[in-house]
mmCIF file of C-alpha atoms and ligand atoms in Angstrom:
data_model
loop_
_atom_site.group_PDB
_atom_site.id
_atom_site.type_symbol
_atom_site.label_atom_id
_atom_site.label_comp_id
_atom_site.label_asym_id
_atom_site.label_seq_id
_atom_site.Cartn_x
_atom_site.Cartn_y
_atom_site.Cartn_z
ATOM 1 C CA MET F 1 16.902 -9.326 -5.136
ATOM 2 C CA LYS F 2 18.685 -6.134 -2.246
ATOM 3 C CA LEU F 3 17.831 -2.730 -1.910
ATOM 4 C CA ASP F 4 20.518 -0.870 -1.614
ATOM 5 C CA VAL F 5 20.133 2.094 0.903
ATOM 6 C CA ASN F 6 23.686 2.798 0.998
ATOM 7 C CA ALA F 7 22.620 6.575 -0.011
ATOM 8 C CA LEU F 8 20.480 6.808 2.802
ATOM 9 C CA ARG F 9 23.374 6.035 4.964
ATOM 10 C CA TYR F 10 25.669 8.635 4.049
ATOM 11 C CA LEU F 11 22.843 11.626 3.805
ATOM 12 C CA SER F 12 23.898 14.171 6.528
ATOM 13 C CA LYS F 13 21.449 15.768 8.922
ATOM 14 C CA ASP F 14 21.293 19.095 6.824
ATOM 15 C CA ASP F 15 20.387 16.698 3.825
ATOM 16 C CA PHE F 16 17.144 15.371 5.811
ATOM 17 C CA ARG F 17 16.495 18.851 6.845
ATOM 18 C CA VAL F 18 16.469 19.844 3.168
ATOM 19 C CA LEU F 19 14.216 16.845 2.115
ATOM 20 C CA THR F 20 11.701 17.774 4.912
ATOM 21 C CA ALA F 21 11.882 21.326 3.728
ATOM 22 C CA VAL F 22 10.677 19.852 0.716
ATOM 23 C CA GLU F 23 8.299 17.695 1.642
ATOM 24 C CA MET F 24 6.420 20.807 4.193
ATOM 25 C CA GLY F 25 6.630 22.938 0.697
ATOM 26 C CA MET F 26 4.574 20.062 -1.159
ATOM 27 C CA ARG F 27 1.800 20.360 1.336
ATOM 28 C CA ASN F 28 0.907 23.524 -0.884
ATOM 29 C CA HIS F 29 2.974 23.684 -4.243
ATOM 30 C CA GLU F 30 3.313 21.441 -6.565
ATOM 31 C CA ILE F 31 6.522 22.303 -7.161
ATOM 32 C CA VAL F 32 8.163 24.130 -4.407
ATOM 33 C CA PRO F 33 10.017 27.182 -5.027
ATOM 34 C CA ALA F 34 13.741 26.784 -4.234
ATOM 35 C CA GLU F 35 13.836 29.787 -1.891
ATOM 36 C CA LEU F 36 10.912 28.612 0.115
ATOM 37 C CA VAL F 37 13.076 25.366 0.779
ATOM 38 C CA ASP F 38 15.380 27.686 1.703
ATOM 39 C CA ARG F 39 13.460 29.662 4.077
ATOM 40 C CA ILE F 40 11.967 26.427 5.828
ATOM 41 C CA ALA F 41 15.162 24.466 5.846
ATOM 42 C CA GLY F 42 16.870 27.711 7.168
ATOM 43 C CA LEU F 43 20.502 26.560 6.486
ATOM 44 C CA LYS F 44 23.007 29.047 7.147
ATOM 45 C CA HIS F 45 25.411 30.794 4.134
ATOM 46 C CA GLY F 46 22.990 29.211 1.276
ATOM 47 C CA GLY F 47 23.438 25.910 2.168
ATOM 48 C CA THR F 48 20.203 24.993 1.218
ATOM 49 C CA TYR F 49 21.311 24.965 -2.792
ATOM 50 C CA LYS F 50 24.309 22.705 -1.807
ATOM 51 C CA VAL F 51 22.153 20.098 0.303
ATOM 52 C CA LEU F 52 19.485 20.334 -3.019
ATOM 53 C CA ARG F 53 22.448 19.683 -5.602
ATOM 54 C CA ASN F 54 23.199 16.721 -3.420
ATOM 55 C CA LEU F 55 19.833 15.259 -3.227
ATOM 56 C CA LEU F 56 19.169 15.836 -6.981
ATOM 57 C CA LYS F 57 22.336 13.641 -7.353
ATOM 58 C CA ASN F 58 20.464 11.105 -5.354
ATOM 59 C CA LYS F 59 17.234 11.454 -6.935
ATOM 60 C CA LEU F 60 15.499 12.178 -3.709
ATOM 61 C CA VAL F 61 14.028 15.206 -5.527
ATOM 62 C CA HIS F 62 13.132 16.608 -9.509
ATOM 63 C CA HIS F 63 14.137 19.648 -9.897
ATOM 64 C CA ASP F 64 11.795 21.732 -12.177
ATOM 65 C CA ALA F 65 12.597 25.098 -13.337
ATOM 66 C CA THR F 66 9.857 25.538 -16.147
ATOM 67 C CA LYS F 67 7.912 28.168 -14.425
ATOM 68 C CA TYR F 68 10.670 29.150 -11.870
ATOM 69 C CA ASP F 69 13.256 27.150 -9.711
ATOM 70 C CA GLY F 70 11.870 24.596 -7.972
ATOM 71 C CA TYR F 71 11.690 20.856 -6.379
ATOM 72 C CA ARG F 72 9.780 18.241 -5.430
ATOM 73 C CA LEU F 73 9.838 15.000 -3.774
ATOM 74 C CA THR F 74 10.362 11.609 -5.941
ATOM 75 C CA TYR F 75 9.132 8.600 -4.719
ATOM 76 C CA LEU F 76 12.917 7.919 -3.546
ATOM 77 C CA GLY F 77 12.947 11.120 -1.604
ATOM 78 C CA TYR F 78 9.679 10.147 0.250
ATOM 79 C CA ASP F 79 10.625 6.688 0.875
ATOM 80 C CA PHE F 80 13.572 7.895 2.526
ATOM 81 C CA LEU F 81 11.846 10.107 5.058
ATOM 82 C CA ALA F 82 9.242 7.424 6.006
ATOM 83 C CA ILE F 83 12.455 5.166 6.223
ATOM 84 C CA LYS F 84 14.520 7.185 8.764
ATOM 85 C CA THR F 85 11.620 8.733 10.579
ATOM 86 C CA LEU F 86 10.516 4.870 11.369
ATOM 87 C CA VAL F 87 14.666 3.704 11.901
ATOM 88 C CA ASN F 88 14.694 6.632 14.033
ATOM 89 C CA ARG F 89 11.971 5.130 16.305
ATOM 90 C CA GLY F 90 13.184 1.978 16.556
ATOM 91 C CA VAL F 91 10.858 0.405 14.189
ATOM 92 C CA PHE F 92 13.798 -1.861 12.268
ATOM 93 C CA ALA F 93 17.106 -1.396 11.588
ATOM 94 C CA SER F 94 18.166 -2.377 8.304
ATOM 95 C CA VAL F 95 16.212 -2.674 4.957
ATOM 96 C CA GLY F 96 16.728 -5.657 2.900
ATOM 97 C CA ARG F 97 15.573 -7.700 -0.592
ATOM 98 C CA GLN F 98 11.996 -6.746 -2.035
ATOM 99 C CA ILE F 99 9.632 -8.978 -1.812
ATOM 100 C CA GLY F 100 6.686 -7.739 -3.627
ATOM 101 C CA VAL F 101 5.752 -5.418 -6.265
ATOM 102 C CA GLY F 102 2.058 -4.431 -6.495
ATOM 103 C CA LYS F 103 0.805 -2.533 -9.105
ATOM 104 C CA GLU F 104 0.674 0.365 -6.439
ATOM 105 C CA SER F 105 3.055 -0.665 -3.973
ATOM 106 C CA ASP F 106 6.670 -2.092 -3.537
ATOM 107 C CA ILE F 107 7.003 -4.633 -0.943
ATOM 108 C CA PHE F 108 10.522 -5.052 1.061
ATOM 109 C CA GLU F 109 11.853 -7.119 3.873
ATOM 110 C CA VAL F 110 13.455 -4.870 6.758
ATOM 111 C CA ALA F 111 14.789 -6.135 10.131
ATOM 112 C CA THR F 112 14.622 -5.020 13.651
ATOM 113 C CA GLU F 113 17.893 -4.768 15.494
ATOM 114 C CA ASP F 114 17.840 -7.624 16.934
ATOM 115 C CA GLY F 115 17.038 -9.679 13.408
ATOM 116 C CA THR F 116 13.528 -10.240 13.341
ATOM 117 C CA VAL F 117 12.794 -9.996 9.792
ATOM 118 C CA LEU F 118 9.459 -7.710 9.165
ATOM 119 C CA ALA F 119 7.975 -6.791 5.592
ATOM 120 C CA MET F 120 7.824 -2.719 4.582
ATOM 121 C CA LYS F 121 4.937 -1.820 2.019
ATOM 122 C CA LEU F 122 5.551 1.173 0.122
ATOM 123 C CA HIS F 123 1.920 2.617 -0.887
ATOM 124 C CA ARG F 124 2.733 4.201 -4.668
ATOM 125 C CA LEU F 125 -0.762 5.200 -5.218
ATOM 126 C CA GLY F 126 -0.826 7.455 -8.725
ATOM 127 C CA ARG F 127 2.163 5.480 -10.074
ATOM 128 C CA THR F 128 -0.302 4.280 -12.524
ATOM 129 C CA SER F 129 -2.161 6.480 -15.251
ATOM 130 C CA PHE F 130 -5.340 6.885 -14.228
ATOM 131 C CA ARG F 131 -7.433 8.860 -16.389
ATOM 132 C CA ALA F 132 -10.358 10.002 -14.326
ATOM 133 C CA VAL F 133 -7.726 11.640 -11.998
ATOM 134 C CA LYS F 134 -6.506 13.551 -14.853
ATOM 135 C CA SER F 135 -10.254 14.378 -16.680
ATOM 136 C CA LYS F 136 -11.982 17.540 -15.819
ATOM 137 C CA ARG F 137 -14.985 16.008 -13.881
ATOM 138 C CA ASP F 138 -11.817 14.895 -11.483
ATOM 139 C CA TYR F 139 -12.256 15.435 -7.544
ATOM 140 C CA LEU F 140 -9.198 15.938 -6.992
ATOM 141 C CA GLN F 141 -7.779 17.741 -10.318
ATOM 142 C CA HIS F 142 -6.833 21.077 -7.962
ATOM 143 C CA ARG F 143 -4.175 18.579 -6.431
ATOM 144 C CA ARG F 144 -3.647 15.752 -9.266
ATOM 145 C CA SER F 145 0.070 16.451 -9.681
ATOM 146 C CA PHE F 146 0.861 15.839 -5.999
ATOM 147 C CA ASN F 147 -1.677 13.649 -5.251
ATOM 148 C CA TRP F 148 0.288 10.577 -5.216
ATOM 149 C CA LEU F 149 1.789 11.782 -1.913
ATOM 150 C CA TYR F 150 -1.735 12.459 -0.291
ATOM 151 C CA LEU F 151 -2.749 9.216 -1.493
ATOM 152 C CA SER F 152 -0.126 6.965 -1.000
ATOM 153 C CA ARG F 153 -0.126 8.652 2.661
ATOM 154 C CA LEU F 154 -3.902 7.874 3.210
ATOM 155 C CA ALA F 155 -3.953 4.464 1.482
ATOM 156 C CA ALA F 156 -1.174 3.599 3.931
ATOM 157 C CA LEU F 157 -2.869 5.255 6.992
ATOM 158 C CA LYS F 158 -6.074 3.570 6.019
ATOM 159 C CA GLU F 159 -4.140 -0.013 5.406
ATOM 160 C CA PHE F 160 -2.515 -0.131 8.840
ATOM 161 C CA ALA F 161 -6.030 0.854 10.963
ATOM 162 C CA PHE F 162 -7.542 -1.870 9.001
ATOM 163 C CA MET F 163 -4.976 -4.231 9.324
ATOM 164 C CA LYS F 164 -4.571 -3.707 13.383
ATOM 165 C CA ALA F 165 -8.423 -4.002 13.889
ATOM 166 C CA LEU F 166 -8.926 -7.056 11.643
ATOM 167 C CA GLY F 167 -5.970 -8.157 13.845
ATOM 168 C CA ASP F 168 -7.780 -7.379 17.517
ATOM 169 C CA HIS F 169 -10.513 -9.131 15.908
ATOM 170 C CA GLY F 170 -8.981 -12.592 15.470
ATOM 171 C CA PHE F 171 -8.713 -12.088 11.279
ATOM 172 C CA PRO F 172 -5.960 -13.836 9.881
ATOM 173 C CA VAL F 173 -3.609 -10.774 8.644
ATOM 174 C CA PRO F 174 0.055 -9.392 9.269
ATOM 175 C CA THR F 175 0.424 -8.078 12.459
ATOM 176 C CA ALA F 176 0.296 -4.195 11.861
ATOM 177 C CA VAL F 177 3.813 -2.908 13.363
ATOM 178 C CA ASP F 178 3.798 0.632 12.511
ATOM 179 C CA CYS F 179 3.147 3.527 9.664
ATOM 180 C CA ASN F 180 4.606 6.840 8.524
ATOM 181 C CA ARG F 181 3.533 8.394 5.480
ATOM 182 C CA HIS F 182 3.200 6.017 2.873
ATOM 183 C CA CYS F 183 4.745 3.010 4.532
ATOM 184 C CA VAL F 184 3.414 0.055 6.601
ATOM 185 C CA ILE F 185 5.392 -2.014 8.674
ATOM 186 C CA MET F 186 3.876 -5.549 9.512
ATOM 187 C CA SER F 187 5.221 -9.177 10.200
ATOM 188 C CA LEU F 188 6.196 -11.090 7.484
ATOM 189 C CA VAL F 189 4.018 -13.795 6.433
ATOM 190 C CA GLN F 190 5.680 -16.816 5.940
ATOM 191 C CA GLY F 191 4.160 -18.639 2.551
ATOM 192 C CA TYR F 192 3.318 -17.773 -0.813
ATOM 193 C CA PRO F 193 0.018 -15.897 -2.585
ATOM 194 C CA LEU F 194 -2.305 -18.262 -3.401
ATOM 195 C CA VAL F 195 -2.180 -18.376 -7.234
ATOM 196 C CA GLN F 196 1.931 -19.464 -7.088
ATOM 197 C CA VAL F 197 0.088 -22.644 -5.458
ATOM 198 C CA LYS F 198 -0.263 -24.927 -8.247
ATOM 199 C CA GLU F 199 -1.627 -27.738 -5.479
ATOM 200 C CA LEU F 200 -3.535 -28.227 -2.517
ATOM 201 C CA GLN F 201 -3.389 -31.447 -0.005
ATOM 202 C CA ASN F 202 -7.441 -29.834 1.536
ATOM 203 C CA PRO F 203 -8.516 -28.182 -1.422
ATOM 204 C CA ASP F 204 -12.130 -28.281 0.093
ATOM 205 C CA ASP F 205 -10.970 -27.164 3.444
ATOM 206 C CA VAL F 206 -9.011 -24.467 1.672
ATOM 207 C CA PHE F 207 -11.714 -22.748 -0.153
ATOM 208 C CA ASP F 208 -14.083 -23.298 2.782
ATOM 209 C CA THR F 209 -11.889 -21.157 4.865
ATOM 210 C CA ILE F 210 -11.428 -18.532 2.570
ATOM 211 C CA LEU F 211 -15.027 -18.280 1.846
ATOM 212 C CA GLY F 212 -15.603 -17.915 5.537
ATOM 213 C CA LEU F 213 -13.128 -14.939 5.789
ATOM 214 C CA VAL F 214 -15.340 -13.078 3.316
ATOM 215 C CA VAL F 215 -18.465 -14.041 5.043
ATOM 216 C CA ARG F 216 -17.065 -13.256 8.623
ATOM 217 C CA LEU F 217 -15.818 -10.183 7.447
ATOM 218 C CA ALA F 218 -19.176 -8.804 6.030
ATOM 219 C CA GLU F 219 -20.591 -9.861 9.389
ATOM 220 C CA HIS F 220 -18.378 -7.713 10.557
ATOM 221 C CA GLY F 221 -19.480 -4.576 8.431
ATOM 222 C CA LEU F 222 -16.722 -5.068 6.046
ATOM 223 C CA ILE F 223 -15.918 -6.134 2.613
ATOM 224 C CA HIS F 224 -12.313 -6.673 1.054
ATOM 225 C CA CYS F 225 -13.251 -5.749 -2.454
ATOM 226 C CA ASP F 226 -9.966 -7.143 -3.851
ATOM 227 C CA PHE F 227 -10.397 -10.592 -2.492
ATOM 228 C CA ASN F 228 -8.448 -12.556 -5.063
ATOM 229 C CA GLU F 229 -5.727 -15.085 -4.898
ATOM 230 C CA PHE F 230 -3.207 -12.640 -5.292
ATOM 231 C CA ASN F 231 -4.277 -11.141 -1.766
ATOM 232 C CA ILE F 232 -4.042 -14.272 0.121
ATOM 233 C CA MET F 233 -1.158 -15.747 1.537
ATOM 234 C CA ILE F 234 -0.999 -19.607 1.987
ATOM 235 C CA ASP F 235 1.924 -21.550 3.588
ATOM 236 C CA ASP F 236 3.293 -25.236 3.687
ATOM 237 C CA GLU F 237 0.030 -26.279 6.449
ATOM 238 C CA GLU F 238 -2.393 -24.675 3.787
ATOM 239 C CA LYS F 239 -3.019 -21.808 6.685
ATOM 240 C CA ILE F 240 -4.503 -18.458 5.021
ATOM 241 C CA THR F 241 -3.470 -14.991 5.644
ATOM 242 C CA MET F 242 -5.109 -12.267 4.042
ATOM 243 C CA ILE F 243 -3.330 -9.310 3.040
ATOM 244 C CA ASP F 244 -3.752 -5.650 1.189
ATOM 245 C CA PHE F 245 -6.695 -3.745 2.567
ATOM 246 C CA PRO F 246 -6.567 0.078 1.329
ATOM 247 C CA GLN F 247 -9.657 -0.820 -1.157
ATOM 248 C CA MET F 248 -12.042 -2.033 2.043
ATOM 249 C CA VAL F 249 -15.619 -0.702 2.087
ATOM 250 C CA SER F 250 -18.308 -0.635 4.675
ATOM 251 C CA VAL F 251 -21.081 -3.186 3.943
ATOM 252 C CA SER F 252 -23.398 -0.112 4.062
ATOM 253 C CA HIS F 253 -21.732 1.312 0.977
ATOM 254 C CA ARG F 254 -23.815 1.774 -1.955
ATOM 255 C CA ASN F 255 -22.307 -0.645 -4.030
ATOM 256 C CA ALA F 256 -21.461 -2.849 -0.762
ATOM 257 C CA GLN F 257 -23.597 -6.266 -2.614
ATOM 258 C CA MET F 258 -21.623 -5.952 -5.833
ATOM 259 C CA PHE F 259 -17.888 -5.737 -4.208
ATOM 260 C CA PHE F 260 -19.284 -8.767 -1.870
ATOM 261 C CA ASP F 261 -20.615 -10.755 -5.038
ATOM 262 C CA ARG F 262 -17.277 -10.034 -6.966
ATOM 263 C CA ASP F 263 -15.011 -11.476 -3.950
ATOM 264 C CA ILE F 264 -17.266 -14.362 -3.701
ATOM 265 C CA GLU F 265 -17.266 -14.939 -7.682
ATOM 266 C CA CYS F 266 -13.146 -14.736 -7.985
ATOM 267 C CA ILE F 267 -12.694 -17.436 -5.073
ATOM 268 C CA TYR F 268 -15.172 -19.832 -6.900
ATOM 269 C CA LYS F 269 -13.621 -18.847 -10.317
ATOM 270 C CA PHE F 270 -9.959 -19.499 -9.099
ATOM 271 C CA PHE F 271 -10.721 -22.259 -7.631
ATOM 272 C CA ARG F 272 -13.009 -23.879 -10.338
ATOM 273 C CA LYS F 273 -10.108 -23.371 -12.885
ATOM 274 C CA ARG F 274 -7.159 -24.191 -10.835
ATOM 275 C CA PHE F 275 -8.026 -26.969 -8.346
ATOM 276 C CA HIS F 276 -11.119 -28.316 -10.443
ATOM 277 C CA LEU F 277 -13.967 -27.614 -7.585
ATOM 278 C CA SER F 278 -17.540 -27.431 -7.449
ATOM 279 C CA SER F 279 -18.483 -26.968 -3.897
ATOM 280 C CA GLU F 280 -22.386 -26.933 -4.209
ATOM 281 C CA LYS F 281 -22.662 -26.578 -0.718
ATOM 282 C CA TYR F 282 -21.189 -23.887 1.919
ATOM 283 C CA VAL F 283 -21.153 -25.225 4.998
ATOM 284 C CA GLU F 284 -19.406 -23.749 7.781
ATOM 285 C CA GLN F 285 -16.413 -24.682 9.776
ATOM 286 C CA ASP F 286 -18.406 -25.689 12.594
ATOM 287 C CA GLY F 287 -20.952 -28.043 10.370
ATOM 288 C CA SER F 288 -23.541 -25.655 10.901
ATOM 289 C CA ASP F 289 -25.139 -24.812 7.785
ATOM 290 C CA ILE F 290 -25.588 -20.987 6.990
ATOM 291 C CA ASP F 291 -28.029 -18.995 5.259
ATOM 292 C CA ASP F 292 -27.288 -18.871 1.483
ATOM 293 C CA ASP F 293 -28.629 -18.336 -1.718
ATOM 294 C CA GLU F 294 -30.011 -21.051 -4.039
ATOM 295 C CA ASN F 295 -26.746 -21.916 -5.040
ATOM 296 C CA GLY F 296 -25.756 -22.835 -1.897
ATOM 297 C CA ARG F 297 -23.231 -19.897 -2.227
ATOM 298 C CA PRO F 298 -23.333 -17.145 0.663
ATOM 299 C CA SER F 299 -25.733 -14.144 -0.085
ATOM 300 C CA PHE F 300 -24.862 -10.524 1.190
ATOM 301 C CA GLN F 301 -28.638 -10.791 2.450
ATOM 302 C CA SER F 302 -27.654 -13.548 4.490
ATOM 303 C CA VAL F 303 -24.703 -11.762 5.979
ATOM 304 C CA GLN F 304 -26.071 -8.863 6.475
ATOM 305 C CA LYS F 305 -28.398 -9.682 9.059
ATOM 306 C CA SER F 306 -25.870 -10.113 11.758
ATOM 307 C CA ALA F 307 -23.358 -7.071 10.292
ATOM 308 C CA GLY F 308 -21.168 -5.929 12.925
ATOM 309 C CA SER F 309 -19.740 -2.505 13.700
ATOM 310 C CA LEU F 310 -15.923 -2.399 13.051
ATOM 311 C CA ASP F 311 -17.220 -0.627 9.749
ATOM 312 C CA LYS F 312 -18.267 2.222 12.437
ATOM 313 C CA GLU F 313 -14.999 2.348 14.513
ATOM 314 C CA LEU F 314 -12.846 1.922 11.874
ATOM 315 C CA ALA F 315 -14.566 5.007 9.946
ATOM 316 C CA ALA F 316 -13.956 6.987 13.547
ATOM 317 C CA SER F 317 -10.434 6.295 13.821
ATOM 318 C CA GLY F 318 -7.420 7.599 11.580
ATOM 319 C CA PHE F 319 -8.605 9.613 8.857
ATOM 320 C CA THR F 320 -11.115 12.568 8.294
ATOM 321 C CA ARG F 321 -14.781 11.341 6.709
ATOM 322 C CA LYS F 322 -13.387 13.347 3.330
ATOM 323 C CA GLU F 323 -10.144 11.752 3.090
ATOM 324 C CA GLN F 324 -11.475 8.552 3.413
ATOM 325 C CA VAL F 325 -14.284 9.645 0.639
ATOM 326 C CA GLU F 326 -11.589 10.608 -1.156
ATOM 327 C CA MET F 327 -9.012 8.060 -1.067
ATOM 328 C CA ASP F 328 -12.204 5.605 -2.236
ATOM 329 C CA LYS F 329 -13.466 6.736 -4.945
ATOM 330 C CA TYR F 330 -9.636 6.907 -6.390
ATOM 331 C CA ILE F 331 -9.366 3.495 -5.488
ATOM 332 C CA HIS F 332 -12.662 2.178 -6.738
ATOM 333 C CA GLU F 333 -13.200 4.383 -10.007
ATOM 334 C CA LYS F 334 -9.521 3.563 -10.736
ATOM 335 C CA ALA F 335 -10.573 -0.053 -10.562
ATOM 336 C CA GLU F 336 -13.600 0.081 -12.496
ATOM 337 C CA GLU F 337 -11.434 1.778 -15.400
ATOM 338 C CA GLU F 338 -9.324 -0.961 -15.227
ATOM 339 C CA SER F 339 -11.879 -3.643 -15.259
ATOM 340 C CA SER F 340 -13.137 -1.849 -18.578
ATOM 341 C CA ASP F 341 -10.007 -1.391 -19.696
ATOM 342 C CA ASP F 342 -8.138 -4.119 -21.840
ATOM 343 C CA ASP F 343 -4.911 -2.201 -21.794
ATOM 344 C CA SER F 344 -4.943 -1.662 -18.457
ATOM 345 C CA THR F 345 -1.820 -3.735 -17.599
ATOM 346 C CA SER F 346 0.142 -1.320 -19.970
ATOM 347 C CA ASP F 347 -0.349 1.634 -17.444
ATOM 348 C CA ARG F 348 2.664 1.174 -15.517
ATOM 349 C CA ASP F 349 4.737 1.914 -18.726
ATOM 350 C CA ASN F 350 2.895 5.334 -18.877
ATOM 351 C CA SER F 351 3.429 6.183 -15.349
ATOM 352 C CA GLU F 352 3.262 9.995 -15.183
ATOM 353 C CA ASP F 353 5.994 9.914 -12.531
ATOM 354 C CA GLY F 354 7.624 6.942 -14.646
ATOM 355 C CA ASP F 355 10.920 8.612 -14.024
ATOM 356 C CA ASP F 356 10.784 8.539 -10.771
ATOM 357 C CA VAL F 357 10.226 4.817 -10.661
ATOM 358 C CA ALA F 358 12.825 3.894 -13.242
ATOM 359 C CA GLY F 359 14.942 6.242 -11.406
ATOM 360 C CA LYS F 360 13.527 4.871 -8.122
ATOM 361 C CA ILE F 361 14.701 1.257 -9.262
ATOM 362 C CA ASN F 362 18.173 2.240 -10.438
ATOM 363 C CA SER F 363 19.274 4.301 -8.145
ATOM 364 C CA LEU F 364 18.302 1.643 -5.166
ATOM 365 C CA LYS F 365 20.539 -0.682 -7.233
ATOM 366 C CA ILE F 366 18.429 -3.671 -6.638
ATOM 367 C CA ALA F 367 21.187 -6.419 -6.766
ATOM 368 C CA GLU F 368 20.680 -9.979 -6.975
ATOM 369 C CA GLN F 369 20.533 -12.083 -3.819
ATOM 370 C CA ASP F 370 19.835 -15.064 -2.168
ATOM 371 C CA SER F 371 16.261 -15.730 -2.064
ATOM 372 C CA ALA F 372 16.834 -16.504 1.633
ATOM 373 C CA GLY F 373 19.474 -14.149 2.666
ATOM 374 C CA ALA F 374 18.426 -11.548 5.365
ATOM 375 C CA PRO F 375 18.318 -7.837 5.138
ATOM 376 C CA ASP F 376 21.899 -6.274 5.722
ATOM 377 C CA CYS F 377 22.247 -3.147 4.973
ATOM 378 C CA THR F 378 22.074 -1.259 8.405
ATOM 379 C CA ILE F 379 20.930 2.182 8.360
ATOM 380 C CA GLU F 380 22.688 4.490 11.021
ATOM 381 C CA ALA F 381 19.837 6.204 13.281
ATOM 382 C CA ARG F 382 22.030 9.548 13.190
ATOM 383 C CA ASP F 383 19.589 12.152 14.310
ATOM 384 C CA SER F 384 17.356 10.563 16.224
ATOM 385 C CA ASN F 385 17.091 14.115 18.408
ATOM 386 C CA GLU F 386 15.638 16.051 15.465
ATOM 387 C CA PRO F 387 12.958 18.071 16.349
ATOM 388 C CA GLU F 388 9.800 16.398 16.051
ATOM 389 C CA THR F 389 7.871 18.105 12.981
ATOM 390 C CA PHE F 390 10.909 17.614 10.532
ATOM 391 C CA ALA F 391 11.338 13.693 11.742
ATOM 392 C CA GLU F 392 7.546 13.240 10.761
HETATM 393 P P1 LIG K 1 -0.585 -4.456 -3.868
HETATM 394 O O1 LIG K 1 -1.616 -3.463 -2.685
HETATM 395 O O2 LIG K 1 0.059 -3.819 -4.339
HETATM 396 O O3 LIG K 1 -1.318 -5.661 -4.558
HETATM 397 P P2 LIG K 1 -0.193 -6.110 -1.649
HETATM 398 O O4 LIG K 1 -0.019 -5.629 -0.182
HETATM 399 O O5 LIG K 1 -0.995 -7.138 -2.133
HETATM 400 O O6 LIG K 1 0.387 -5.027 -2.574
HETATM 401 O O7 LIG K 1 1.377 -6.519 -1.990
HETATM 402 C C1 LIG K 1 1.778 -7.760 -3.099
HETATM 403 C C2 LIG K 1 2.875 -8.527 -2.485
HETATM 404 O O8 LIG K 1 3.603 -8.394 -2.020
HETATM 405 C C3 LIG K 1 1.677 -9.938 -2.228
HETATM 406 O O9 LIG K 1 1.180 -10.553 -2.971
HETATM 407 C C4 LIG K 1 3.206 -10.672 -1.766
HETATM 408 O O10 LIG K 1 3.799 -11.403 -2.175
HETATM 409 C C5 LIG K 1 3.572 -9.953 -0.720
HETATM 410 N N1 LIG K 1 3.500 -9.334 0.671
HETATM 411 C C6 LIG K 1 3.065 -8.250 1.050
HETATM 412 N N2 LIG K 1 2.739 -8.205 2.607
HETATM 413 C C7 LIG K 1 3.364 -9.314 2.670
HETATM 414 C C8 LIG K 1 4.058 -9.802 4.095
HETATM 415 N N3 LIG K 1 3.054 -9.145 5.160
HETATM 416 N N4 LIG K 1 4.715 -10.620 4.446
HETATM 417 C C9 LIG K 1 4.914 -11.063 3.069
HETATM 418 N N5 LIG K 1 4.493 -10.780 1.492
HETATM 419 C C10 LIG K 1 4.036 -9.700 1.773
HETATM 420 MG MG1 LIG K 2 -2.330 -6.876 -3.425
#
């Protein structure tokens, strides 16, 4: 499949100026009055209105005249702002095929000027319906209608910060390259999600390595919280890379024990079922026993004794405590709801922004392409001297 970003190539400097004006307006308007867009963009001779029509045609904005003549960004519009900014920064030069569709993300290959292929993760929090977000008790209700923009940006920021810190501490994670808005650029992991693997040469070793990662994370003060066969990549040499960090929490989180046990249980369950493995005893890779519970399973109490401070370092970086609390609440309440909701898998169809997602897939013209094909659609970095306030 190929992501055709041709529309981006043909968008003018004014198009981006107006698109950015809509984004700015969305800081305090769900639907940004056309007049305000015009004032922010500051184009001469009513140029803004003409540009808005073009953006609408390209599905980069959504028109809403229910209460007044107004516009809001679509996912596609937000994607293009992030992509444009990163291209201008020289982070990559082209966008290729889609390599992953998560529940709340889309992942594409991108390529740098010199042909290095990287992975681009576009966060889509709020894409799936979420009762709690819609309920009266909702902490985000005042901004629910445009929370996807806000939450997706926070998720990307958090993922980038965690990926970087984990990489710096020697964890097998993709290399964090850059981040803008809801978009994270990282190295491309060779291999496949573990869920796709039917057979392993050394299932015992892989199992120990994976379990060891959960333990080592906790020793550094962190719990992945979504540690399962979908978020573990494995290559032909059976080397493990873990991905997907927006939901990570500190070991001091009030539900830390439950999250830790759940991560461990996921791995046991998967290996029992898929590889018929029943590891009676967990032994660290250097051969020394670790302090396990009676079943030989790593226990939260034992790892907590040595818990490091990566969680504190991370809490101090990137975004504010309030932002972190808001996003963690969203992610974890949502996960709880999903696990207690049998119909959760159909949520995507009921998406609040469903028209945007469908529109995005259509308007981006994702076409069949040889899976080995490299990204081939070059985006020109036209207005790299745009003022930073407009590029960011
Ligand atoms: P989500 O949060 O939506 O679950 P993930 O980060 O787990 O998103 O990514 C979804 C899928 O995209 C993964 O299962 C994997 O197949 C692919 N993927 C994600 N990141 C990378 C990467 N850096 N390299 C290669 N494939 C990736
Ligand atoms: Mg995932």
